[in-house]
Amino acid sequence: MKKVLIALSGLALLAGTATAQEHPHEINVFLGGFNSQFLGYKVNVDYRTDLYALYEPQTSVTTGPVLTLDYNYSILKWLSVGAQFHYNHLTVRTVERINNAYGQSSRNMFSFLPEVKLRIPSPAHFRLYGKAAIGVSFAPQFATRFAYDLVPIGFEWAGQRVYGTAELVYGSIVKGGRIGIGFRF
């Protein structure tokens, strides 16, 4: 019992020193690749020659770059919790093959994902991290969808308060990478 109490007090002391940080809040702004939920998205694309296919509209969706706002709060030196907010613009094109009518509309897509960020011990001016986020994405006239974002490796460089950041991303919102700037306060 005495060994357990000593071990618990040592862990509490370690956790207490690890939580004492000068700047626990951080905000990052990213510009990422194209939205992967709608990358190559086609609805009712059917090149059959029967009459049914002639009367069905053919729809395609294209996207632009994804803008991301990311907030984190450091619980420990190596662990942060926070949330991501993503925005991107969708263009929906519709063609009816029977009368060759063409329509185009624009929609905005929003995503909200709570996240966990794990920092890897690194030098002060080049910090490595990984993070995982799970949430939802919403676009008018499309269903609300499950969204996820995994960053197996990301890094921050330069100062302690203002810094550059880049991430390798795999998820339903962005597949590829994103780059941005961060502020710690």
PDB file of C-alpha atoms in Angstrom:
ATOM      1  CA  MET A   1       0.000   0.000   0.000  1.00  0.00           C
ATOM      2  CA  LYS A   2       2.878   2.325   0.840  1.00  0.00           C
ATOM      3  CA  LYS A   3       4.479   1.747  -2.588  1.00  0.00           C
ATOM      4  CA  VAL A   4       1.180   2.538  -4.335  1.00  0.00           C
ATOM      5  CA  LEU A   5       0.840   5.847  -2.443  1.00  0.00           C
ATOM      6  CA  ILE A   6       4.423   6.816  -3.280  1.00  0.00           C
ATOM      7  CA  ALA A   7       3.849   5.991  -6.957  1.00  0.00           C
ATOM      8  CA  LEU A   8       0.569   7.975  -7.049  1.00  0.00           C
ATOM      9  CA  SER A   9       2.154  10.993  -5.357  1.00  0.00           C
ATOM     10  CA  GLY A  10       5.031  10.858  -7.867  1.00  0.00           C
ATOM     11  CA  LEU A  11       2.546  10.779 -10.776  1.00  0.00           C
ATOM     12  CA  ALA A  12       0.594  13.704  -9.272  1.00  0.00           C
ATOM     13  CA  LEU A  13       3.817  15.708  -8.915  1.00  0.00           C
ATOM     14  CA  LEU A  14       4.788  14.887 -12.510  1.00  0.00           C
ATOM     15  CA  ALA A  15       1.323  15.867 -13.788  1.00  0.00           C
ATOM     16  CA  GLY A  16       1.449  19.094 -11.777  1.00  0.00           C
ATOM     17  CA  THR A  17       4.759  20.145 -13.287  1.00  0.00           C
ATOM     18  CA  ALA A  18       3.671  19.119 -16.779  1.00  0.00           C
ATOM     19  CA  THR A  19       0.518  21.269 -16.656  1.00  0.00           C
ATOM     20  CA  ALA A  20       2.346  24.449 -15.687  1.00  0.00           C
ATOM     21  CA  GLN A  21       2.710  26.095 -19.108  1.00  0.00           C
ATOM     22  CA  GLU A  22       3.126  29.711 -20.079  1.00  0.00           C
ATOM     23  CA  HIS A  23       0.826  29.630 -23.132  1.00  0.00           C
ATOM     24  CA  PRO A  24      -1.787  26.836 -22.925  1.00  0.00           C
ATOM     25  CA  HIS A  25      -4.069  28.150 -25.734  1.00  0.00           C
ATOM     26  CA  GLU A  26      -3.258  27.899 -29.416  1.00  0.00           C
ATOM     27  CA  ILE A  27      -5.114  28.864 -32.580  1.00  0.00           C
ATOM     28  CA  ASN A  28      -4.061  27.615 -36.027  1.00  0.00           C
ATOM     29  CA  VAL A  29      -5.327  28.717 -39.438  1.00  0.00           C
ATOM     30  CA  PHE A  30      -4.747  26.267 -42.321  1.00  0.00           C
ATOM     31  CA  LEU A  31      -5.226  26.115 -46.072  1.00  0.00           C
ATOM     32  CA  GLY A  32      -5.650  22.513 -47.181  1.00  0.00           C
ATOM     33  CA  GLY A  33      -6.209  20.422 -50.268  1.00  0.00           C
ATOM     34  CA  PHE A  34      -9.514  19.750 -51.947  1.00  0.00           C
ATOM     35  CA  ASN A  35     -12.419  18.274 -49.998  1.00  0.00           C
ATOM     36  CA  SER A  36     -12.086  14.511 -50.242  1.00  0.00           C
ATOM     37  CA  GLN A  37     -15.754  13.777 -49.460  1.00  0.00           C
ATOM     38  CA  PHE A  38     -16.749  15.105 -52.869  1.00  0.00           C
ATOM     39  CA  LEU A  39     -13.557  14.474 -54.810  1.00  0.00           C
ATOM     40  CA  GLY A  40     -14.817  12.806 -57.979  1.00  0.00           C
ATOM     41  CA  TYR A  41     -18.349  12.672 -56.547  1.00  0.00           C
ATOM     42  CA  LYS A  42     -20.942  11.761 -59.151  1.00  0.00           C
ATOM     43  CA  VAL A  43     -24.630  11.067 -58.703  1.00  0.00           C
ATOM     44  CA  ASN A  44     -26.628   9.095 -61.257  1.00  0.00           C
ATOM     45  CA  VAL A  45     -23.802   8.967 -63.754  1.00  0.00           C
ATOM     46  CA  ASP A  46     -25.160   6.336 -66.047  1.00  0.00           C
ATOM     47  CA  TYR A  47     -24.158   5.938 -69.662  1.00  0.00           C
ATOM     48  CA  ARG A  48     -26.729   3.276 -70.438  1.00  0.00           C
ATOM     49  CA  THR A  49     -28.802   3.806 -73.511  1.00  0.00           C
ATOM     50  CA  ASP A  50     -32.165   2.747 -72.102  1.00  0.00           C
ATOM     51  CA  LEU A  51     -34.977   5.282 -71.714  1.00  0.00           C
ATOM     52  CA  TYR A  52     -34.711   5.431 -67.928  1.00  0.00           C
ATOM     53  CA  ALA A  53     -31.147   6.796 -68.102  1.00  0.00           C
ATOM     54  CA  LEU A  54     -32.196   9.521 -70.537  1.00  0.00           C
ATOM     55  CA  TYR A  55     -34.673  11.011 -68.042  1.00  0.00           C
ATOM     56  CA  GLU A  56     -32.394  10.967 -64.998  1.00  0.00           C
ATOM     57  CA  PRO A  57     -30.329  14.103 -64.337  1.00  0.00           C
ATOM     58  CA  GLN A  58     -26.553  13.652 -64.204  1.00  0.00           C
ATOM     59  CA  THR A  59     -24.943  15.502 -61.257  1.00  0.00           C
ATOM     60  CA  SER A  60     -21.299  16.207 -60.441  1.00  0.00           C
ATOM     61  CA  VAL A  61     -19.741  18.096 -57.525  1.00  0.00           C
ATOM     62  CA  THR A  62     -16.415  19.951 -57.543  1.00  0.00           C
ATOM     63  CA  THR A  63     -14.713  21.572 -54.568  1.00  0.00           C
ATOM     64  CA  GLY A  64     -12.085  24.144 -53.789  1.00  0.00           C
ATOM     65  CA  PRO A  65      -9.435  24.291 -51.074  1.00  0.00           C
ATOM     66  CA  VAL A  66     -10.489  23.711 -47.460  1.00  0.00           C
ATOM     67  CA  LEU A  67      -9.992  26.483 -44.888  1.00  0.00           C
ATOM     68  CA  THR A  68      -9.460  25.222 -41.340  1.00  0.00           C
ATOM     69  CA  LEU A  69      -9.581  27.006 -38.000  1.00  0.00           C
ATOM     70  CA  ASP A  70      -8.131  24.901 -35.197  1.00  0.00           C
ATOM     71  CA  TYR A  71      -8.188  25.627 -31.432  1.00  0.00           C
ATOM     72  CA  ASN A  72      -6.318  23.595 -28.798  1.00  0.00           C
ATOM     73  CA  TYR A  73      -5.864  23.822 -25.052  1.00  0.00           C
ATOM     74  CA  SER A  74      -2.795  22.137 -23.522  1.00  0.00           C
ATOM     75  CA  ILE A  75      -3.743  19.880 -20.624  1.00  0.00           C
ATOM     76  CA  LEU A  76      -0.199  18.494 -20.332  1.00  0.00           C
ATOM     77  CA  LYS A  77       2.980  19.395 -22.182  1.00  0.00           C
ATOM     78  CA  TRP A  78       2.391  16.471 -24.518  1.00  0.00           C
ATOM     79  CA  LEU A  79      -1.461  16.442 -24.659  1.00  0.00           C
ATOM     80  CA  SER A  80      -3.930  19.027 -25.987  1.00  0.00           C
ATOM     81  CA  VAL A  81      -7.672  18.898 -26.588  1.00  0.00           C
ATOM     82  CA  GLY A  82      -9.611  21.168 -28.888  1.00  0.00           C
ATOM     83  CA  ALA A  83     -11.748  21.435 -31.997  1.00  0.00           C
ATOM     84  CA  GLN A  84     -11.461  22.046 -35.723  1.00  0.00           C
ATOM     85  CA  PHE A  85     -13.829  24.066 -37.888  1.00  0.00           C
ATOM     86  CA  HIS A  86     -13.590  23.510 -41.671  1.00  0.00           C
ATOM     87  CA  TYR A  87     -15.135  25.506 -44.498  1.00  0.00           C
ATOM     88  CA  ASN A  88     -15.093  24.970 -48.234  1.00  0.00           C
ATOM     89  CA  HIS A  89     -17.095  25.887 -51.299  1.00  0.00           C
ATOM     90  CA  LEU A  90     -18.917  23.308 -53.455  1.00  0.00           C
ATOM     91  CA  THR A  91     -20.061  23.738 -57.060  1.00  0.00           C
ATOM     92  CA  VAL A  92     -22.859  21.383 -58.152  1.00  0.00           C
ATOM     93  CA  ARG A  93     -23.455  20.895 -61.885  1.00  0.00           C
ATOM     94  CA  THR A  94     -26.527  19.131 -63.235  1.00  0.00           C
ATOM     95  CA  VAL A  95     -27.180  18.047 -66.830  1.00  0.00           C
ATOM     96  CA  GLU A  96     -30.417  16.507 -68.097  1.00  0.00           C
ATOM     97  CA  ARG A  97     -29.591  14.401 -71.122  1.00  0.00           C
ATOM     98  CA  ILE A  98     -33.057  14.364 -72.671  1.00  0.00           C
ATOM     99  CA  ASN A  99     -33.213  18.120 -73.296  1.00  0.00           C
ATOM    100  CA  ASN A 100     -29.535  19.003 -72.646  1.00  0.00           C
ATOM    101  CA  ALA A 101     -30.529  21.424 -69.858  1.00  0.00           C
ATOM    102  CA  TYR A 102     -27.593  22.600 -67.798  1.00  0.00           C
ATOM    103  CA  GLY A 103     -27.741  23.893 -64.219  1.00  0.00           C
ATOM    104  CA  GLN A 104     -25.114  25.003 -61.751  1.00  0.00           C
ATOM    105  CA  SER A 105     -25.374  25.989 -58.102  1.00  0.00           C
ATOM    106  CA  SER A 106     -22.945  26.849 -55.337  1.00  0.00           C
ATOM    107  CA  ARG A 107     -23.075  25.587 -51.769  1.00  0.00           C
ATOM    108  CA  ASN A 108     -20.973  26.041 -48.674  1.00  0.00           C
ATOM    109  CA  MET A 109     -19.842  23.098 -46.563  1.00  0.00           C
ATOM    110  CA  PHE A 110     -19.074  23.306 -42.853  1.00  0.00           C
ATOM    111  CA  SER A 111     -17.476  20.703 -40.584  1.00  0.00           C
ATOM    112  CA  PHE A 112     -16.979  20.607 -36.829  1.00  0.00           C
ATOM    113  CA  LEU A 113     -14.631  18.047 -35.270  1.00  0.00           C
ATOM    114  CA  PRO A 114     -13.465  17.764 -31.629  1.00  0.00           C
ATOM    115  CA  GLU A 115      -9.827  16.638 -31.550  1.00  0.00           C
ATOM    116  CA  VAL A 116      -6.947  15.295 -29.472  1.00  0.00           C
ATOM    117  CA  LYS A 117      -3.373  16.398 -30.205  1.00  0.00           C
ATOM    118  CA  LEU A 118      -0.310  14.474 -29.005  1.00  0.00           C
ATOM    119  CA  ARG A 119       3.064  16.207 -28.998  1.00  0.00           C
ATOM    120  CA  ILE A 120       6.270  14.283 -29.530  1.00  0.00           C
ATOM    121  CA  PRO A 121       9.223  15.549 -27.431  1.00  0.00           C
ATOM    122  CA  SER A 122      11.160  17.807 -29.822  1.00  0.00           C
ATOM    123  CA  PRO A 123      13.455  20.851 -29.846  1.00  0.00           C
ATOM    124  CA  ALA A 124      11.841  24.217 -29.057  1.00  0.00           C
ATOM    125  CA  HIS A 125      11.915  25.578 -32.619  1.00  0.00           C
ATOM    126  CA  PHE A 126      10.843  22.403 -34.451  1.00  0.00           C
ATOM    127  CA  ARG A 127       8.012  20.547 -32.724  1.00  0.00           C
ATOM    128  CA  LEU A 128       6.449  17.302 -33.979  1.00  0.00           C
ATOM    129  CA  TYR A 129       2.892  16.179 -33.228  1.00  0.00           C
ATOM    130  CA  GLY A 130       0.046  13.934 -34.305  1.00  0.00           C
ATOM    131  CA  LYS A 131      -3.700  14.386 -33.881  1.00  0.00           C
ATOM    132  CA  ALA A 132      -7.052  12.743 -34.433  1.00  0.00           C
ATOM    133  CA  ALA A 133     -10.477  14.362 -34.822  1.00  0.00           C
ATOM    134  CA  ILE A 134     -13.992  12.949 -35.253  1.00  0.00           C
ATOM    135  CA  GLY A 135     -17.161  14.941 -35.926  1.00  0.00           C
ATOM    136  CA  VAL A 136     -19.757  15.898 -38.549  1.00  0.00           C
ATOM    137  CA  SER A 137     -19.867  17.826 -41.808  1.00  0.00           C
ATOM    138  CA  PHE A 138     -22.897  19.657 -43.177  1.00  0.00           C
ATOM    139  CA  ALA A 139     -23.696  21.026 -46.630  1.00  0.00           C
ATOM    140  CA  PRO A 140     -27.166  22.325 -47.602  1.00  0.00           C
ATOM    141  CA  GLN A 141     -29.113  19.829 -49.739  1.00  0.00           C
ATOM    142  CA  PHE A 142     -26.651  17.066 -48.828  1.00  0.00           C
ATOM    143  CA  ALA A 143     -26.971  14.781 -45.855  1.00  0.00           C
ATOM    144  CA  THR A 144     -25.067  15.539 -42.658  1.00  0.00           C
ATOM    145  CA  ARG A 145     -22.128  13.151 -42.731  1.00  0.00           C
ATOM    146  CA  PHE A 146     -19.653  11.586 -40.354  1.00  0.00           C
ATOM    147  CA  ALA A 147     -16.253  13.273 -40.692  1.00  0.00           C
ATOM    148  CA  TYR A 148     -12.813  12.336 -39.453  1.00  0.00           C
ATOM    149  CA  ASP A 149      -9.343  13.814 -39.701  1.00  0.00           C
ATOM    150  CA  LEU A 150      -6.118  11.956 -38.878  1.00  0.00           C
ATOM    151  CA  VAL A 151      -2.718  13.656 -38.812  1.00  0.00           C
ATOM    152  CA  PRO A 152      -0.043  10.991 -38.386  1.00  0.00           C
ATOM    153  CA  ILE A 153       2.683  13.638 -38.569  1.00  0.00           C
ATOM    154  CA  GLY A 154       2.590  17.392 -38.290  1.00  0.00           C
ATOM    155  CA  PHE A 155       5.230  19.906 -37.360  1.00  0.00           C
ATOM    156  CA  GLU A 156       5.554  23.458 -36.115  1.00  0.00           C
ATOM    157  CA  TRP A 157       8.614  25.595 -36.735  1.00  0.00           C
ATOM    158  CA  ALA A 158       9.952  29.024 -35.711  1.00  0.00           C
ATOM    159  CA  GLY A 159       8.832  30.924 -32.591  1.00  0.00           C
ATOM    160  CA  GLN A 160       7.050  29.956 -29.410  1.00  0.00           C
ATOM    161  CA  ARG A 161       4.124  32.379 -29.784  1.00  0.00           C
ATOM    162  CA  VAL A 162       3.827  32.746 -33.577  1.00  0.00           C
ATOM    163  CA  TYR A 163       4.855  29.781 -35.700  1.00  0.00           C
ATOM    164  CA  GLY A 164       4.381  28.059 -39.031  1.00  0.00           C
ATOM    165  CA  THR A 165       2.774  24.650 -39.215  1.00  0.00           C
ATOM    166  CA  ALA A 166       2.329  21.896 -41.802  1.00  0.00           C
ATOM    167  CA  GLU A 167       0.465  18.587 -41.604  1.00  0.00           C
ATOM    168  CA  LEU A 168       0.186  15.362 -43.516  1.00  0.00           C
ATOM    169  CA  VAL A 169      -3.562  14.623 -43.398  1.00  0.00           C
ATOM    170  CA  TYR A 170      -5.747  11.610 -44.111  1.00  0.00           C
ATOM    171  CA  GLY A 171      -9.464  12.011 -43.574  1.00  0.00           C
ATOM    172  CA  SER A 172     -12.890  12.510 -45.019  1.00  0.00           C
ATOM    173  CA  ILE A 173     -12.374  16.267 -45.276  1.00  0.00           C
ATOM    174  CA  VAL A 174      -8.797  16.527 -46.589  1.00  0.00           C
ATOM    175  CA  LYS A 175      -6.526  13.844 -48.001  1.00  0.00           C
ATOM    176  CA  GLY A 176      -3.025  15.102 -48.572  1.00  0.00           C
ATOM    177  CA  GLY A 177      -1.714  18.039 -46.641  1.00  0.00           C
ATOM    178  CA  ARG A 178      -2.302  21.500 -45.324  1.00  0.00           C
ATOM    179  CA  ILE A 179      -0.134  24.412 -44.306  1.00  0.00           C
ATOM    180  CA  GLY A 180      -0.806  27.296 -41.992  1.00  0.00           C
ATOM    181  CA  ILE A 181       0.151  29.675 -39.261  1.00  0.00           C
ATOM    182  CA  GLY A 182      -0.392  29.334 -35.512  1.00  0.00           C
ATOM    183  CA  PHE A 183      -0.625  31.627 -32.492  1.00  0.00           C
ATOM    184  CA  ARG A 184      -0.019  30.552 -28.894  1.00  0.00           C
ATOM    185  CA  PHE A 185      -1.247  32.638 -25.940  1.00  0.00           C
TER     186      PHE A 185
END
